[in-house]
Coordinates of C-alpha atoms and ligand atoms in Angstrom, one line a residue:
M1 CA 29.2 1.7 3.4
S2 CA 32.9 1.4 4.2
T3 CA 35.2 -1.2 2.7
M4 CA 36.7 -2.1 6.0
E5 CA 38.3 -5.5 5.9
P6 CA 37.6 -7.9 8.8
S7 CA 40.6 -8.4 11.0
H8 CA 40.1 -12.1 11.1
T9 CA 42.1 -14.6 9.0
H10 CA 39.1 -16.8 8.2
S11 CA 36.6 -15.1 5.8
P12 CA 33.0 -16.4 5.9
H13 CA 31.4 -18.1 2.9
I14 CA 27.8 -17.1 2.7
A15 CA 25.0 -18.6 0.5
V16 CA 22.6 -15.9 -0.6
I17 CA 19.1 -17.0 -1.6
P18 CA 16.5 -14.5 -2.9
S19 CA 13.0 -15.3 -4.2
A20 CA 11.3 -13.9 -7.2
G21 CA 10.9 -10.4 -8.8
M22 CA 13.2 -7.4 -9.0
G23 CA 11.8 -6.2 -5.6
H24 CA 13.2 -9.2 -3.9
L25 CA 16.3 -9.8 -6.1
T26 CA 17.6 -6.2 -5.9
P27 CA 18.3 -6.1 -2.2
F28 CA 19.9 -9.6 -2.2
L29 CA 22.3 -8.6 -5.0
R30 CA 23.1 -5.4 -3.1
L31 CA 23.7 -7.4 0.0
A32 CA 25.9 -9.8 -1.9
S33 CA 28.0 -6.9 -3.3
L34 CA 28.3 -5.5 0.2
L35 CA 29.5 -8.9 1.6
L36 CA 32.1 -9.2 -1.1
S37 CA 33.4 -5.7 -0.2
R38 CA 33.8 -7.0 3.4
N39 CA 35.9 -9.8 2.3
C40 CA 33.3 -12.6 2.4
S41 CA 32.9 -15.3 -0.2
V42 CA 29.4 -15.4 -1.7
T43 CA 27.4 -18.2 -3.5
L44 CA 24.3 -16.9 -5.1
L45 CA 21.4 -19.4 -5.6
T46 CA 18.6 -18.6 -8.0
A47 CA 15.8 -20.5 -9.6
K48 CA 16.6 -21.7 -13.2
S49 CA 13.8 -19.6 -14.7
T50 CA 12.8 -16.1 -13.7
V51 CA 9.5 -14.4 -14.1
S52 CA 10.8 -11.3 -15.8
N53 CA 13.5 -10.4 -18.3
A54 CA 14.7 -7.8 -15.9
E55 CA 15.6 -10.4 -13.3
S56 CA 17.6 -12.6 -15.7
R57 CA 19.4 -9.6 -17.2
H58 CA 20.3 -8.3 -13.7
I59 CA 21.6 -11.6 -12.6
S60 CA 23.8 -12.0 -15.7
F61 CA 25.1 -8.4 -15.3
F62 CA 25.8 -8.9 -11.6
L63 CA 27.8 -12.1 -12.2
A64 CA 29.8 -10.5 -15.0
T65 CA 30.7 -7.5 -12.8
H66 CA 31.3 -9.6 -9.6
P67 CA 33.3 -12.6 -11.0
R68 CA 34.2 -13.8 -7.4
V69 CA 30.5 -14.8 -6.9
K70 CA 29.7 -18.4 -7.4
H71 CA 26.3 -18.9 -9.0
L72 CA 24.2 -22.0 -8.6
E73 CA 20.8 -22.5 -10.1
F74 CA 18.1 -24.8 -8.8
D75 CA 15.1 -26.4 -10.7
L76 CA 11.6 -25.4 -10.0
I77 CA 9.0 -28.1 -9.5
P78 CA 5.8 -27.2 -11.6
P79 CA 3.6 -24.6 -10.0
L80 CA 0.4 -25.6 -8.2
Q81 CA -2.8 -25.2 -10.2
S82 CA -5.2 -23.0 -8.3
S83 CA -8.8 -22.3 -9.0
N84 CA -8.4 -19.0 -7.2
S85 CA -8.1 -16.4 -9.9
S86 CA -6.4 -13.9 -7.6
A87 CA -3.7 -16.5 -7.3
Q88 CA -2.8 -16.1 -10.9
D89 CA -0.3 -13.3 -10.2
P90 CA 2.8 -14.7 -11.8
F91 CA 5.0 -13.5 -9.0
S92 CA 2.9 -15.2 -6.3
I93 CA 3.0 -18.4 -8.4
Q94 CA 6.8 -18.2 -8.6
Y95 CA 7.1 -17.5 -4.8
N96 CA 5.1 -20.6 -4.1
A97 CA 7.1 -22.7 -6.6
I98 CA 10.3 -21.5 -5.1
S99 CA 9.1 -22.3 -1.6
R100 CA 8.0 -25.8 -2.6
S101 CA 11.3 -26.4 -4.5
A102 CA 13.5 -25.3 -1.7
H103 CA 14.5 -28.9 -0.8
L104 CA 16.4 -29.0 -4.1
L105 CA 18.8 -26.6 -2.5
H106 CA 20.1 -29.2 0.0
P107 CA 22.6 -31.0 -2.3
L108 CA 23.8 -27.7 -3.6
L109 CA 24.4 -26.2 -0.2
S110 CA 25.8 -29.3 1.4
S111 CA 28.4 -29.9 -1.3
S112 CA 29.6 -26.2 -1.2
S113 CA 33.3 -25.8 -1.3
P114 CA 34.7 -24.3 0.9
P115 CA 32.0 -25.3 3.3
L116 CA 29.4 -22.6 4.0
S117 CA 29.5 -20.4 7.1
A118 CA 25.9 -19.2 6.9
I119 CA 22.8 -18.9 4.7
F120 CA 21.1 -15.6 4.1
S121 CA 17.6 -16.3 2.7
D122 CA 14.4 -14.7 1.8
L123 CA 11.4 -15.4 4.1
L124 CA 9.7 -17.4 1.3
V125 CA 12.2 -20.2 1.5
A126 CA 12.8 -20.0 5.2
K127 CA 11.1 -23.3 6.2
T128 CA 13.4 -25.5 4.1
V129 CA 16.5 -23.3 4.7
A130 CA 16.0 -23.7 8.5
C131 CA 16.1 -27.5 8.1
I132 CA 19.1 -27.4 5.9
S133 CA 21.0 -25.1 8.2
A134 CA 20.2 -27.3 11.2
D135 CA 21.5 -30.3 9.2
L136 CA 24.7 -28.5 8.1
L137 CA 25.2 -27.0 11.6
I138 CA 25.4 -23.5 10.2
P139 CA 23.3 -20.5 11.1
Y140 CA 20.7 -19.0 8.8
Y141 CA 19.7 -15.4 8.7
L142 CA 16.5 -14.0 7.3
V143 CA 16.6 -11.0 4.9
I144 CA 13.4 -9.0 4.9
T145 CA 13.0 -7.0 1.7
S146 CA 10.2 -4.9 3.1
S147 CA 9.9 -2.4 6.0
A148 CA 10.2 -3.4 9.7
R149 CA 6.6 -2.3 10.1
F150 CA 5.5 -4.7 7.4
L151 CA 7.6 -7.4 9.1
S152 CA 5.6 -6.7 12.3
F153 CA 2.4 -7.3 10.4
M154 CA 3.6 -10.5 8.8
L155 CA 4.7 -11.8 12.2
Y156 CA 1.2 -11.0 13.5
L157 CA -0.4 -12.7 10.4
P158 CA -1.1 -16.1 12.0
A159 CA -3.0 -14.5 14.8
F160 CA -4.8 -12.3 12.3
V161 CA -6.0 -15.1 10.1
S162 CA -6.9 -17.5 12.9
N163 CA -9.2 -15.0 14.5
P164 CA -11.5 -13.7 11.7
D165 CA -14.2 -12.7 14.2
K166 CA -12.0 -10.1 15.6
F167 CA -11.6 -8.5 12.2
S168 CA -15.3 -8.1 11.2
S169 CA -16.3 -6.0 8.3
N170 CA -16.8 -3.1 10.7
A171 CA -13.2 -3.1 12.0
V172 CA -11.2 -0.2 10.7
E173 CA -7.8 -1.1 12.2
V174 CA -5.8 -3.9 13.6
E175 CA -3.9 -3.6 16.9
I176 CA -0.4 -5.0 16.4
P177 CA 1.4 -5.3 19.7
G178 CA 4.1 -2.7 20.2
S179 CA 3.0 -0.8 17.0
S180 CA 0.5 1.9 16.2
P181 CA -2.7 0.4 14.9
L182 CA -2.7 -0.6 11.2
P183 CA -5.7 0.5 9.2
I184 CA -7.5 -2.4 7.6
S185 CA -7.4 -0.5 4.3
S186 CA -3.6 -0.8 4.3
I187 CA -3.6 -4.6 4.7
P188 CA -2.8 -6.4 1.4
L189 CA -5.9 -8.1 0.0
P190 CA -4.2 -11.5 -0.3
F191 CA -3.9 -11.5 3.6
L192 CA -7.6 -11.0 4.0
N193 CA -7.9 -14.3 2.2
P194 CA -5.8 -17.0 3.8
N195 CA -6.4 -19.3 0.8
H196 CA -4.5 -16.9 -1.4
L197 CA -1.2 -18.4 -2.7
L198 CA 0.9 -15.5 -1.3
A199 CA -0.7 -15.6 2.2
E200 CA -0.3 -19.4 2.1
T201 CA 3.3 -19.2 1.2
I202 CA 4.1 -16.6 3.8
L203 CA 2.2 -18.5 6.6
A204 CA 4.0 -21.7 5.7
N205 CA 7.4 -20.1 6.3
L206 CA 6.6 -18.0 9.3
G207 CA 6.8 -20.8 11.8
V208 CA 10.6 -21.1 11.5
V209 CA 11.4 -17.4 12.0
P210 CA 12.4 -18.0 15.6
E211 CA 15.0 -20.5 14.5
A212 CA 16.9 -17.8 12.6
K213 CA 20.1 -16.4 14.1
G214 CA 19.0 -12.9 13.1
I215 CA 16.6 -11.0 10.9
M216 CA 18.2 -8.4 8.6
V217 CA 15.9 -5.7 7.4
N218 CA 16.7 -3.2 4.5
T219 CA 15.8 -0.3 6.7
F220 CA 17.7 2.0 9.2
D221 CA 17.2 2.6 12.8
W222 CA 16.3 6.2 12.7
F223 CA 13.6 5.7 10.1
E224 CA 11.7 2.9 11.9
A225 CA 13.0 3.3 15.5
E226 CA 9.7 2.6 17.3
T227 CA 9.0 -0.5 15.3
I228 CA 12.5 -1.9 15.5
A229 CA 12.5 -1.4 19.3
A230 CA 9.2 -3.2 19.7
L231 CA 10.4 -6.1 17.6
N232 CA 13.6 -6.3 19.6
N233 CA 11.9 -5.9 23.0
G234 CA 9.9 -9.1 22.4
I235 CA 6.6 -7.2 22.3
V236 CA 5.6 -8.4 18.8
L237 CA 6.7 -11.9 19.3
S238 CA 8.4 -13.1 22.5
N239 CA 10.9 -15.6 20.9
L240 CA 12.0 -13.4 18.0
P241 CA 15.7 -13.3 17.0
S242 CA 17.4 -9.9 16.9
V243 CA 16.1 -7.6 14.2
L244 CA 19.0 -6.0 12.5
P245 CA 18.5 -2.9 10.3
I246 CA 21.2 -3.0 7.6
G247 CA 20.0 -0.5 5.1
P248 CA 19.5 1.4 2.9
L249 CA 21.4 -1.3 1.0
Q250 CA 23.6 0.5 -1.6
A251 CA 23.3 0.1 -5.3
Y252 CA 26.2 -1.6 -7.1
E253 CA 27.4 -0.2 -10.4
F254 CA 25.0 -1.1 -13.2
D255 CA 26.2 0.9 -16.2
K256 CA 24.4 -0.7 -19.1
D257 CA 21.9 2.2 -19.1
Q258 CA 21.7 3.3 -22.7
S259 CA 18.5 5.4 -22.2
Q260 CA 18.2 9.1 -22.8
C261 CA 17.0 9.8 -19.3
L262 CA 20.3 10.9 -17.7
P263 CA 21.4 13.2 -20.6
W264 CA 17.9 14.7 -20.6
L265 CA 18.1 15.3 -16.8
D266 CA 21.5 17.0 -17.3
D267 CA 19.7 19.8 -19.2
Q268 CA 17.0 20.4 -16.5
P269 CA 17.3 22.9 -13.6
E270 CA 18.1 21.6 -10.1
K271 CA 15.3 20.0 -8.2
S272 CA 12.8 20.8 -11.0
V273 CA 11.8 17.4 -12.2
V274 CA 9.3 15.0 -10.7
Y275 CA 10.2 11.4 -11.4
V276 CA 7.3 9.0 -11.8
S277 CA 7.7 5.2 -11.5
F278 CA 5.6 2.4 -10.1
G279 CA 8.4 -0.2 -9.8
S280 CA 9.0 -3.4 -11.6
R281 CA 5.7 -5.4 -11.3
T282 CA 2.9 -2.9 -10.9
A283 CA 0.6 -1.8 -13.7
M284 CA -2.1 0.8 -13.5
S285 CA -5.1 0.6 -15.8
N286 CA -4.7 2.3 -19.1
D287 CA -7.4 4.9 -18.1
Q288 CA -5.5 5.7 -14.9
I289 CA -2.2 6.0 -16.9
R290 CA -3.9 8.5 -19.2
E291 CA -5.3 10.5 -16.2
L292 CA -1.9 10.5 -14.7
G293 CA -0.4 11.8 -17.9
Y294 CA -2.9 14.7 -18.1
G295 CA -2.3 15.4 -14.4
L296 CA 1.4 15.7 -15.0
D297 CA 0.7 18.0 -17.9
K298 CA -1.7 20.1 -15.7
S299 CA 0.8 20.5 -12.9
G300 CA 3.1 22.5 -15.1
C301 CA 6.1 20.7 -13.6
R302 CA 8.9 19.0 -15.5
F303 CA 8.7 15.3 -15.3
L304 CA 10.4 12.0 -16.1
W305 CA 7.8 9.2 -16.4
V306 CA 8.5 5.5 -16.6
V307 CA 5.3 4.0 -18.0
K308 CA 4.4 0.4 -17.3
T309 CA 1.3 -1.2 -18.7
S310 CA 1.7 -4.9 -17.6
K311 CA 2.9 -6.7 -14.6
V312 CA 5.7 -8.6 -16.3
D313 CA 8.0 -7.0 -18.8
K314 CA 7.6 -9.9 -21.3
E315 CA 4.0 -8.8 -21.9
E316 CA 4.6 -5.1 -22.6
K317 CA 3.3 -4.5 -26.2
E318 CA 1.4 -1.2 -26.5
S319 CA 3.5 1.7 -27.7
L320 CA 3.4 5.1 -25.9
E321 CA 1.8 6.7 -29.0
E322 CA -1.0 4.1 -28.9
L323 CA -1.5 4.5 -25.1
L324 CA -1.2 8.3 -24.6
G325 CA -1.7 9.7 -28.1
E326 CA 0.7 11.6 -30.3
S327 CA -0.8 15.0 -29.4
F328 CA -0.1 14.4 -25.7
L329 CA 3.5 13.5 -26.4
E330 CA 3.9 16.4 -28.7
R331 CA 2.4 18.9 -26.2
I332 CA 4.7 17.8 -23.3
K333 CA 7.9 17.2 -25.2
N334 CA 9.6 20.4 -24.0
R335 CA 9.2 19.6 -20.3
G336 CA 8.5 16.0 -20.0
M337 CA 10.2 12.7 -20.9
V338 CA 8.1 9.6 -21.1
V339 CA 9.8 6.2 -21.5
K340 CA 8.6 2.6 -21.5
E341 CA 11.8 0.8 -20.7
W342 CA 14.0 -0.3 -17.7
V343 CA 15.8 2.8 -16.4
N344 CA 18.6 3.1 -13.9
Q345 CA 16.4 4.4 -11.1
D346 CA 19.1 4.7 -8.5
K347 CA 21.1 7.0 -10.8
I348 CA 18.0 9.0 -11.7
L349 CA 17.2 9.6 -8.0
A350 CA 20.8 10.7 -7.4
H351 CA 20.5 13.3 -10.2
P352 CA 20.5 16.9 -8.9
A353 CA 17.5 17.7 -11.3
I354 CA 15.2 15.4 -9.4
G355 CA 13.0 17.3 -6.9
G356 CA 10.2 14.8 -6.2
F357 CA 9.1 11.2 -6.8
I358 CA 5.7 9.8 -7.4
S359 CA 6.0 6.2 -6.2
H360 CA 4.0 3.1 -5.6
C361 CA 6.1 2.7 -2.4
G362 CA 7.7 -0.6 -3.2
W363 CA 10.2 -0.8 -0.4
N364 CA 13.3 -0.5 -2.5
S365 CA 12.0 2.7 -4.1
V366 CA 11.3 4.1 -0.6
T367 CA 14.8 3.3 0.6
E368 CA 16.4 4.7 -2.5
A369 CA 14.5 8.0 -2.2
A370 CA 15.2 8.0 1.6
E371 CA 18.9 7.8 0.9
R372 CA 18.8 10.8 -1.5
G373 CA 16.3 12.7 0.7
I374 CA 13.8 13.0 -2.2
P375 CA 10.2 13.8 -1.2
I376 CA 7.7 11.1 -2.3
L377 CA 4.1 11.5 -3.3
A378 CA 2.9 8.1 -2.2
W379 CA 0.5 6.2 -4.5
P380 CA 0.5 2.7 -3.1
L381 CA -1.1 0.0 -5.3
H382 CA -0.9 -3.3 -3.6
G383 CA 1.0 -5.5 -1.1
D384 CA 3.0 -3.9 1.6
Q385 CA 2.8 -0.5 -0.2
G386 CA 0.0 1.0 1.9
V387 CA 2.0 0.2 5.1
N388 CA 5.1 1.7 3.6
A389 CA 3.2 4.8 2.4
E390 CA 1.9 5.4 6.0
L391 CA 5.3 5.1 7.6
L392 CA 7.2 7.2 5.1
Q393 CA 4.6 10.0 5.6
K394 CA 5.1 9.7 9.4
A395 CA 8.9 9.8 9.1
G396 CA 8.6 13.1 7.0
L397 CA 9.7 11.6 3.7
G398 CA 6.5 12.3 1.8
I399 CA 2.8 12.8 1.5
W400 CA 0.0 10.3 1.0
E401 CA -3.5 11.1 -0.3
K402 CA -5.3 8.1 1.2
T403 CA -8.6 9.0 -0.5
W404 CA -7.0 7.8 -3.8
G405 CA -7.3 4.2 -2.5
M406 CA -5.1 1.3 -3.5
G407 CA -4.8 -0.4 -6.8
N408 CA -7.2 0.3 -9.6
E409 CA -10.2 0.4 -7.3
R410 CA -11.1 4.0 -8.3
L411 CA -10.1 6.4 -11.1
V412 CA -8.1 9.3 -9.7
K413 CA -8.8 12.3 -11.9
Q414 CA -6.2 14.5 -13.5
E415 CA -7.2 17.7 -11.6
K416 CA -6.5 16.0 -8.2
I417 CA -3.2 14.5 -9.5
G418 CA -2.0 17.8 -10.9
K419 CA -2.7 19.7 -7.6
K420 CA -0.9 17.0 -5.5
I421 CA 2.1 17.2 -7.8
V422 CA 2.3 20.9 -7.3
E423 CA 2.1 20.4 -3.5
L424 CA 4.9 17.8 -3.7
M425 CA 7.2 20.0 -5.6
D426 CA 6.4 23.4 -3.9
D427 CA 6.4 22.4 -0.2
A428 CA 9.7 23.7 1.2
E429 CA 9.0 22.2 4.6
L430 CA 8.5 18.8 3.1
R431 CA 11.7 19.2 1.2
S432 CA 13.6 20.0 4.3
R433 CA 12.1 17.1 6.3
A434 CA 13.0 14.8 3.4
S435 CA 16.6 16.1 3.4
K436 CA 16.8 15.3 7.1
V437 CA 15.7 11.7 6.3
G438 CA 18.5 11.6 3.6
R439 CA 21.1 12.8 6.1
E440 CA 20.0 10.1 8.7
A441 CA 20.0 7.4 6.0
R442 CA 23.5 8.2 4.9
K443 CA 24.7 8.4 8.5
A444 CA 23.4 4.9 9.1
T445 CA 25.5 3.4 6.4
E446 CA 28.7 5.3 7.0
L447 CA 31.6 3.6 8.8
G448 CA 30.4 3.2 12.4
G449 CA 26.8 4.0 11.6
S450 CA 24.0 1.8 13.0
S451 CA 23.5 -0.2 9.7
D452 CA 27.3 -0.5 9.2
K453 CA 27.7 -1.8 12.7
A454 CA 24.9 -4.3 12.3
I455 CA 26.3 -5.9 9.2
M456 CA 29.9 -5.9 10.6
G457 CA 28.5 -7.6 13.8
I458 CA 26.9 -10.4 11.7
I459 CA 30.1 -11.0 9.7
E460 CA 32.3 -11.0 12.8
N461 CA 30.0 -13.6 14.4
L462 CA 30.6 -15.8 11.4
T463 CA 34.4 -15.6 11.4
Ligands
UPG1 O1 12.7 0.9 -14.6 C1 13.0 0.5 -13.4 C2 12.1 0.0 -12.5 C3 12.6 -0.4 -11.3 N1 13.9 -0.3 -11.0 C4 14.4 -0.8 -9.6 O2 13.7 -2.0 -9.3 C5 13.4 -2.0 -7.9 C6 12.0 -2.2 -7.7 O3 11.7 -2.5 -6.4 P1 10.5 -1.8 -5.6 O4 10.6 -0.3 -5.6 O5 10.6 -2.3 -4.2 O6 9.2 -2.2 -6.3 P2 8.6 -3.6 -6.8 O7 9.3 -4.0 -8.0 O8 7.2 -3.4 -7.0 O9 8.8 -4.6 -5.5 C7 8.1 -5.6 -5.0 O10 9.0 -6.0 -3.8 C8 9.2 -5.0 -2.8 C9 10.2 -5.5 -1.8 O11 9.7 -6.6 -1.1 C10 7.8 -4.6 -2.2 O12 8.0 -3.6 -1.3 C11 6.8 -4.2 -3.3 O13 5.6 -3.9 -2.8 C12 6.8 -5.3 -4.4 O14 5.9 -4.9 -5.4 C13 14.0 -0.8 -7.3 O15 15.3 -1.0 -6.8 C14 14.1 0.2 -8.5 O16 15.1 1.1 -8.4 C15 14.8 0.3 -11.8 O17 16.0 0.4 -11.5 N2 14.3 0.6 -13.0

């Protein structure tokens, strides 16, 4: 993005309110950094305790490198106890706690100095933020951390859950107005159970979406043109505010990476390495992790693999030797690097040695790969990831083997994995289509590009 300064004398002061997990925090910090570069003042509001170490480390580092940002923390009221075992996902519990604690934001926001010009918040606190913004007579904008396609589905969620007969066990897809039908198999499991904490939290906040001044989405026009048009033409929801694609949001400098990954990549030939990572909060079963390892070995490709065995980094205990065996690590050591730590993914994807990405299709990972034009082998595991996998395949950014299923529902064998990796790395047409996606993504964020114009329009409206 450009660092063009607004021509106005009054620079807006914006409160930025993410929810939980790196997948939600990262785009908000990137947006905050972008706003600063456009001469805005920023106040960042976060919950006093985070779920993962990665979040608290990133917040601290961000504040240290962006000293103009004011940071305010709010308390969390104790989480709801639920008998539903699927609700025990620590991130869903935190989303719910943040959503229910959002009223504690009022005194922090109303006493802000200089007074706030706007609030940019995650959907999961929208209900309270809408009331506060009405009280303070300032606009609020929603920031969607997933795809526009997934936003369409979320907006359709109230209709979906209130009409279960329409979605009988025989149904294979859901018709979302203005969008191609969504396979039932891509719908996140919590949404098939309206009593799930995550579904409950989203449903509780959806009602105020029409009160937002605008809905920013970390996507770009070219990538999701049909969906964005449908959202903006009132086909999905008649009273929807403008949907504004502002992505891919750019990474800010995060230079504390002490790992050996980048030096190792420096020694690998161009586009020869497949990067494997399943984001910040997704763990495969240990059996699946081992099959993936043998599959990587069978493919004969070079690889950089970030292994994650538990949802939250605080629980990671097992060593790589215990998990994969010393003989595996010895066998692959000349063409594979396996780590079990936080890596600087954005820098890795930007490295010329990377030729492909095996990804769970968390939306940040997808947008980061899109920006670099890196082809993805989609392996969605939960949440919005099936929806994202489908759309990235349609846009030409990757391939998705649907028969592998979502999550740990079936064990995908090493032979299949090995073959797919070879397909990912050898397909010249796929590589060229992915490069085109990269060119379009970069065009969107250049000065005068569609995403650049969208963010400048918002800032100008606030001055
Ligand atoms: O070692 C690591 C692991 C992750 N990342 C970064 O962490 C972010 C992870 O975000 P994402 O790729 O979106 O995955 P999740 O952490 O799984 O994100 C959650 O939030 C996303 C945005 O709402 C959803 O799309 C996902 O399904 C949901 O799991 C990305 O920026 C990665 O670059 C690193 O830099 N290093």
